Amino acid sequence: MRMIFLGTSAAVASAERDNTAILCDDVLIDCPGNVFGKMLKAGYDPLKLQAVIITHRHVDHSYGLPSLLEMLRLSGKKETLRLYINEDFYFEAKQILNAYGLFREDFPVEVVSIRGSDAFFIDGLKIETFHVRHSVPNFGLKISDSKAVVVYSSDTEPCEEVIERARNADVLIHEATCAEFVTGRKEGHSCVEDAARIAKEARVKVLCLVHLGSELENRIDELKQKAEGIFDGRVVIPQDLDRLVV
């Protein structure tokens, strides 16, 4: 399983980090910004993309979707692209895509409403959703194949649901919008320290911290040291376009 971190920032992007989006094999998780261009920079052919998952309705997780679809169509993609969208955002997402005229015969798009308790398969990947605790309805993801298990928290306060789904996982990708020693807590989000505690309790092998708030941008070494002081596994704070193979 190959993960490419197309973006790693929280809601406010920076010169170095775009909003969080992750490419897992041929599945895109959330769709901000110019993910088409980021895939090209990463050496991935966007026409191979099979599905997009939108975890929740917040702008920084979904605003790039119309642009991505149009770029794929103009680039000649003919195969059906499946969009798995949180049921809370399903109706509005379809309205947005329809307003841009993106439901076309020359590029079929299938839109699927997803709850926080669903499971589906995409080209050898089993993808399970589970409820997390955010300011709007949101779900995390447990992604597995024959060799590895990766869990993504999406935006959430610390919660037992992530611990249970990440139990003994190979990789936990957890949001870290804030840090207790820098910003204090922020409603609906987790601190670096929270993510490390969850990784420790779940006994995962690798912890990746994403969705970094702008206040943390220039303190990466300190953040890593803080996480490593709590969690004794491997801690990774990826930059945009970094990749991880599990």
Short mmCIF file of C-alpha atoms in Angstrom, two decimals:
data_model
loop_
_atom_site.label_atom_id
_atom_site.label_comp_id
_atom_site.label_asym_id
_atom_site.label_seq_id
_atom_site.Cartn_x
_atom_site.Cartn_y
_atom_site.Cartn_z
CA MET A 1 0.00 0.00 0.00
CA ARG A 2 1.42 3.37 -1.01
CA MET A 3 0.49 6.63 0.69
CA ILE A 4 1.37 10.01 -0.87
CA PHE A 5 0.73 13.05 1.29
CA LEU A 6 -0.48 15.57 -1.27
CA GLY A 7 -1.17 18.11 1.47
CA THR A 8 -0.52 18.22 5.20
CA SER A 9 -1.82 21.52 6.59
CA ALA A 10 -4.94 22.38 8.56
CA ALA A 11 -7.58 24.76 7.21
CA VAL A 12 -5.12 27.61 6.59
CA ALA A 13 -2.52 26.56 4.02
CA SER A 14 0.98 28.01 3.90
CA ALA A 15 3.72 28.54 1.36
CA GLU A 16 5.05 25.07 2.17
CA ARG A 17 1.91 23.07 3.01
CA ASP A 18 -1.42 22.70 1.22
CA ASN A 19 -4.61 21.49 2.94
CA THR A 20 -4.55 17.84 3.93
CA ALA A 21 -5.20 15.27 1.19
CA ILE A 22 -3.82 11.74 0.93
CA LEU A 23 -3.47 9.46 -2.08
CA CYS A 24 -3.68 5.79 -1.09
CA ASP A 25 -2.83 3.66 -4.12
CA ASP A 26 -5.50 4.84 -6.58
CA VAL A 27 -7.88 6.33 -4.00
CA LEU A 28 -7.84 10.02 -3.06
CA ILE A 29 -8.84 10.89 0.49
CA ASP A 30 -10.29 14.41 0.59
CA CYS A 31 -9.90 16.94 -2.18
CA PRO A 32 -8.66 20.47 -1.50
CA GLY A 33 -6.59 22.67 -3.79
CA ASN A 34 -4.93 21.51 -6.97
CA VAL A 35 -4.62 17.80 -6.21
CA PHE A 36 -4.33 17.09 -9.95
CA GLY A 37 -1.13 19.13 -10.09
CA LYS A 38 0.15 17.65 -6.84
CA MET A 39 -0.33 14.13 -8.21
CA LEU A 40 1.69 15.06 -11.28
CA LYS A 41 4.46 16.49 -9.09
CA ALA A 42 4.49 13.24 -7.14
CA GLY A 43 4.95 11.25 -10.38
CA TYR A 44 1.44 9.77 -10.28
CA ASP A 45 -0.80 9.73 -13.35
CA PRO A 46 -4.15 11.28 -12.28
CA LEU A 47 -5.96 9.29 -14.97
CA LYS A 48 -5.34 6.16 -12.89
CA LEU A 49 -7.47 7.53 -10.07
CA GLN A 50 -10.39 5.22 -9.28
CA ALA A 51 -12.18 6.91 -6.41
CA VAL A 52 -12.37 9.98 -4.20
CA ILE A 53 -13.51 9.90 -0.57
CA ILE A 54 -14.80 13.10 1.05
CA THR A 55 -14.79 12.61 4.82
CA HIS A 56 -16.83 15.70 5.71
CA ARG A 57 -18.26 18.96 4.43
CA HIS A 58 -15.62 21.43 5.58
CA VAL A 59 -14.18 23.60 2.82
CA ASP A 60 -10.55 22.55 3.27
CA HIS A 61 -11.51 18.91 2.65
CA SER A 62 -13.73 19.33 -0.40
CA TYR A 63 -13.34 22.59 -2.33
CA GLY A 64 -11.04 21.17 -5.01
CA LEU A 65 -13.45 18.45 -6.14
CA PRO A 66 -15.11 20.31 -9.08
CA SER A 67 -11.73 21.35 -10.44
CA LEU A 68 -10.33 17.83 -10.16
CA LEU A 69 -13.26 16.35 -12.08
CA GLU A 70 -12.99 18.92 -14.86
CA MET A 71 -9.23 18.41 -15.18
CA LEU A 72 -9.69 14.64 -15.38
CA ARG A 73 -12.36 15.03 -18.07
CA LEU A 74 -10.29 17.46 -20.13
CA SER A 75 -7.31 15.12 -19.81
CA GLY A 76 -9.27 12.27 -21.38
CA LYS A 77 -10.37 10.09 -18.48
CA LYS A 78 -13.19 7.82 -19.66
CA GLU A 79 -13.54 5.28 -16.86
CA THR A 80 -16.17 5.89 -14.19
CA LEU A 81 -14.85 7.76 -11.16
CA ARG A 82 -16.61 6.92 -7.90
CA LEU A 83 -17.11 9.64 -5.32
CA TYR A 84 -17.76 8.39 -1.79
CA ILE A 85 -19.16 11.35 0.12
CA ASN A 86 -20.18 11.70 3.76
CA GLU A 87 -23.98 11.45 3.85
CA ASP A 88 -24.11 14.80 5.67
CA PHE A 89 -22.61 16.51 2.60
CA TYR A 90 -23.99 14.24 -0.13
CA PHE A 91 -26.88 16.43 -1.33
CA GLU A 92 -24.92 19.69 -1.35
CA ALA A 93 -21.95 18.06 -3.10
CA LYS A 94 -24.19 16.83 -5.90
CA GLN A 95 -25.68 20.31 -6.22
CA ILE A 96 -22.21 21.87 -6.48
CA LEU A 97 -21.09 19.41 -9.15
CA ASN A 98 -24.34 19.86 -11.05
CA ALA A 99 -23.96 23.66 -10.95
CA TYR A 100 -20.63 23.27 -12.74
CA GLY A 101 -22.13 20.90 -15.31
CA LEU A 102 -19.92 18.02 -14.24
CA PHE A 103 -22.43 15.21 -14.72
CA ARG A 104 -21.67 14.40 -18.36
CA GLU A 105 -21.93 11.41 -20.65
CA ASP A 106 -18.31 11.72 -21.80
CA PHE A 107 -16.96 11.32 -18.25
CA PRO A 108 -19.22 9.24 -15.99
CA VAL A 109 -19.18 10.02 -12.27
CA GLU A 110 -20.91 7.86 -9.66
CA VAL A 111 -21.71 9.57 -6.36
CA VAL A 112 -22.20 7.30 -3.33
CA SER A 113 -23.51 8.42 0.06
CA ILE A 114 -21.38 7.01 2.89
CA ARG A 115 -22.11 6.76 6.61
CA GLY A 116 -19.71 6.32 9.48
CA SER A 117 -20.37 2.59 9.58
CA ASP A 118 -19.87 1.44 6.00
CA ALA A 119 -17.39 -0.89 4.30
CA PHE A 120 -16.55 -1.19 0.62
CA PHE A 121 -13.78 -2.47 -1.65
CA ILE A 122 -11.74 -0.62 -4.25
CA ASP A 123 -9.23 -2.64 -6.30
CA GLY A 124 -7.94 -4.83 -3.48
CA LEU A 125 -8.36 -2.28 -0.72
CA LYS A 126 -10.96 -2.81 1.98
CA ILE A 127 -12.14 0.55 3.28
CA GLU A 128 -14.15 0.83 6.49
CA THR A 129 -15.58 4.06 7.88
CA PHE A 130 -16.15 4.89 11.53
CA HIS A 131 -17.57 7.89 13.38
CA VAL A 132 -15.18 10.43 14.88
CA ARG A 133 -15.82 13.57 16.96
CA HIS A 134 -15.66 16.79 14.99
CA SER A 135 -17.73 19.97 14.75
CA VAL A 136 -19.74 18.44 11.87
CA PRO A 137 -20.53 14.78 11.09
CA ASN A 138 -17.28 13.15 10.03
CA PHE A 139 -15.75 9.70 9.65
CA GLY A 140 -12.30 8.19 9.88
CA LEU A 141 -11.04 5.41 7.63
CA LYS A 142 -9.53 1.99 8.19
CA ILE A 143 -7.83 0.82 4.99
CA SER A 144 -6.45 -2.67 4.64
CA ASP A 145 -5.06 -5.03 2.03
CA SER A 146 -3.42 -8.44 2.27
CA LYS A 147 -0.27 -6.96 3.79
CA ALA A 148 -1.05 -3.87 5.87
CA VAL A 149 -3.58 -1.83 7.83
CA VAL A 150 -3.63 1.97 7.76
CA VAL A 151 -6.03 4.09 9.83
CA TYR A 152 -6.77 7.77 9.15
CA SER A 153 -8.46 9.78 11.89
CA SER A 154 -9.58 12.70 9.71
CA ASP A 155 -10.50 15.77 11.82
CA THR A 156 -11.44 14.75 15.34
CA GLU A 157 -11.11 15.33 19.02
CA PRO A 158 -9.41 12.44 20.82
CA CYS A 159 -11.85 9.53 20.79
CA GLU A 160 -12.05 5.84 21.59
CA GLU A 161 -13.26 5.05 18.08
CA VAL A 162 -9.84 5.82 16.63
CA ILE A 163 -8.09 3.74 19.28
CA GLU A 164 -10.30 0.73 18.62
CA ARG A 165 -9.98 0.87 14.85
CA ALA A 166 -6.24 1.50 14.97
CA ARG A 167 -5.51 -1.37 17.37
CA ASN A 168 -2.21 -2.96 16.20
CA ALA A 169 -2.35 -1.14 12.86
CA ASP A 170 0.78 -0.70 10.80
CA VAL A 171 0.21 3.05 10.40
CA LEU A 172 -1.99 5.60 12.15
CA ILE A 173 -2.35 8.88 10.28
CA HIS A 174 -3.72 11.27 12.88
CA GLU A 175 -4.60 14.91 12.70
CA ALA A 176 -2.53 17.31 14.83
CA THR A 177 -4.07 20.73 14.40
CA CYS A 178 -2.70 21.96 17.70
CA ALA A 179 -0.19 21.20 20.45
CA GLU A 180 -0.67 21.55 24.17
CA PHE A 181 2.69 23.25 24.62
CA VAL A 182 2.17 25.72 21.74
CA THR A 183 -1.50 26.55 21.22
CA GLY A 184 -3.50 24.67 23.81
CA ARG A 185 -6.56 22.72 22.74
CA LYS A 186 -8.94 23.59 19.91
CA GLU A 187 -12.52 22.38 19.82
CA GLY A 188 -13.14 19.53 17.38
CA HIS A 189 -9.44 18.79 16.91
CA SER A 190 -6.55 16.88 18.47
CA CYS A 191 -3.18 18.00 19.76
CA VAL A 192 0.13 16.37 18.87
CA GLU A 193 0.21 14.93 22.37
CA ASP A 194 -3.28 13.42 21.93
CA ALA A 195 -2.25 11.68 18.72
CA ALA A 196 0.84 10.24 20.42
CA ARG A 197 -1.20 8.94 23.35
CA ILE A 198 -3.71 7.33 21.00
CA ALA A 199 -0.92 5.70 18.97
CA LYS A 200 0.61 4.36 22.19
CA GLU A 201 -2.67 2.94 23.48
CA ALA A 202 -3.52 1.40 20.11
CA ARG A 203 -0.04 -0.11 19.83
CA VAL A 204 0.48 1.00 16.24
CA LYS A 205 3.86 0.74 14.56
CA VAL A 206 4.05 4.14 12.87
CA LEU A 207 2.37 7.46 13.70
CA CYS A 208 2.04 10.10 10.97
CA LEU A 209 0.97 13.60 12.03
CA VAL A 210 -0.98 15.65 9.47
CA HIS A 211 -3.43 18.58 9.36
CA LEU A 212 -0.87 20.77 11.13
CA GLY A 213 -2.08 24.18 12.27
CA SER A 214 -0.21 27.23 11.01
CA GLU A 215 1.18 27.92 14.51
CA LEU A 216 3.07 24.62 14.35
CA GLU A 217 4.63 25.14 10.93
CA ASN A 218 8.08 26.18 12.17
CA ARG A 219 8.28 23.86 15.18
CA ILE A 220 8.44 20.45 13.50
CA ASP A 221 11.48 19.21 15.43
CA GLU A 222 9.86 20.13 18.75
CA LEU A 223 6.60 18.46 17.74
CA LYS A 224 8.40 15.26 16.82
CA GLN A 225 10.35 15.23 20.07
CA LYS A 226 7.15 15.77 22.06
CA ALA A 227 5.38 12.90 20.26
CA GLU A 228 8.41 10.60 20.65
CA GLY A 229 8.42 11.31 24.39
CA ILE A 230 4.96 9.74 24.61
CA PHE A 231 4.87 7.13 21.83
CA ASP A 232 7.82 4.75 21.49
CA GLY A 233 7.12 3.76 17.89
CA ARG A 234 8.20 5.60 14.76
CA VAL A 235 6.90 9.18 14.42
CA VAL A 236 6.67 10.81 10.98
CA ILE A 237 5.63 14.39 10.25
CA PRO A 238 5.42 14.34 6.46
CA GLN A 239 5.96 17.29 4.18
CA ASP A 240 3.75 17.74 1.15
CA LEU A 241 4.51 15.09 -1.51
CA ASP A 242 6.26 12.78 0.94
CA ARG A 243 5.32 9.13 0.55
CA LEU A 244 5.10 6.08 2.77
CA VAL A 245 4.97 2.48 1.59
CA VAL A 246 3.53 -0.14 3.98
#
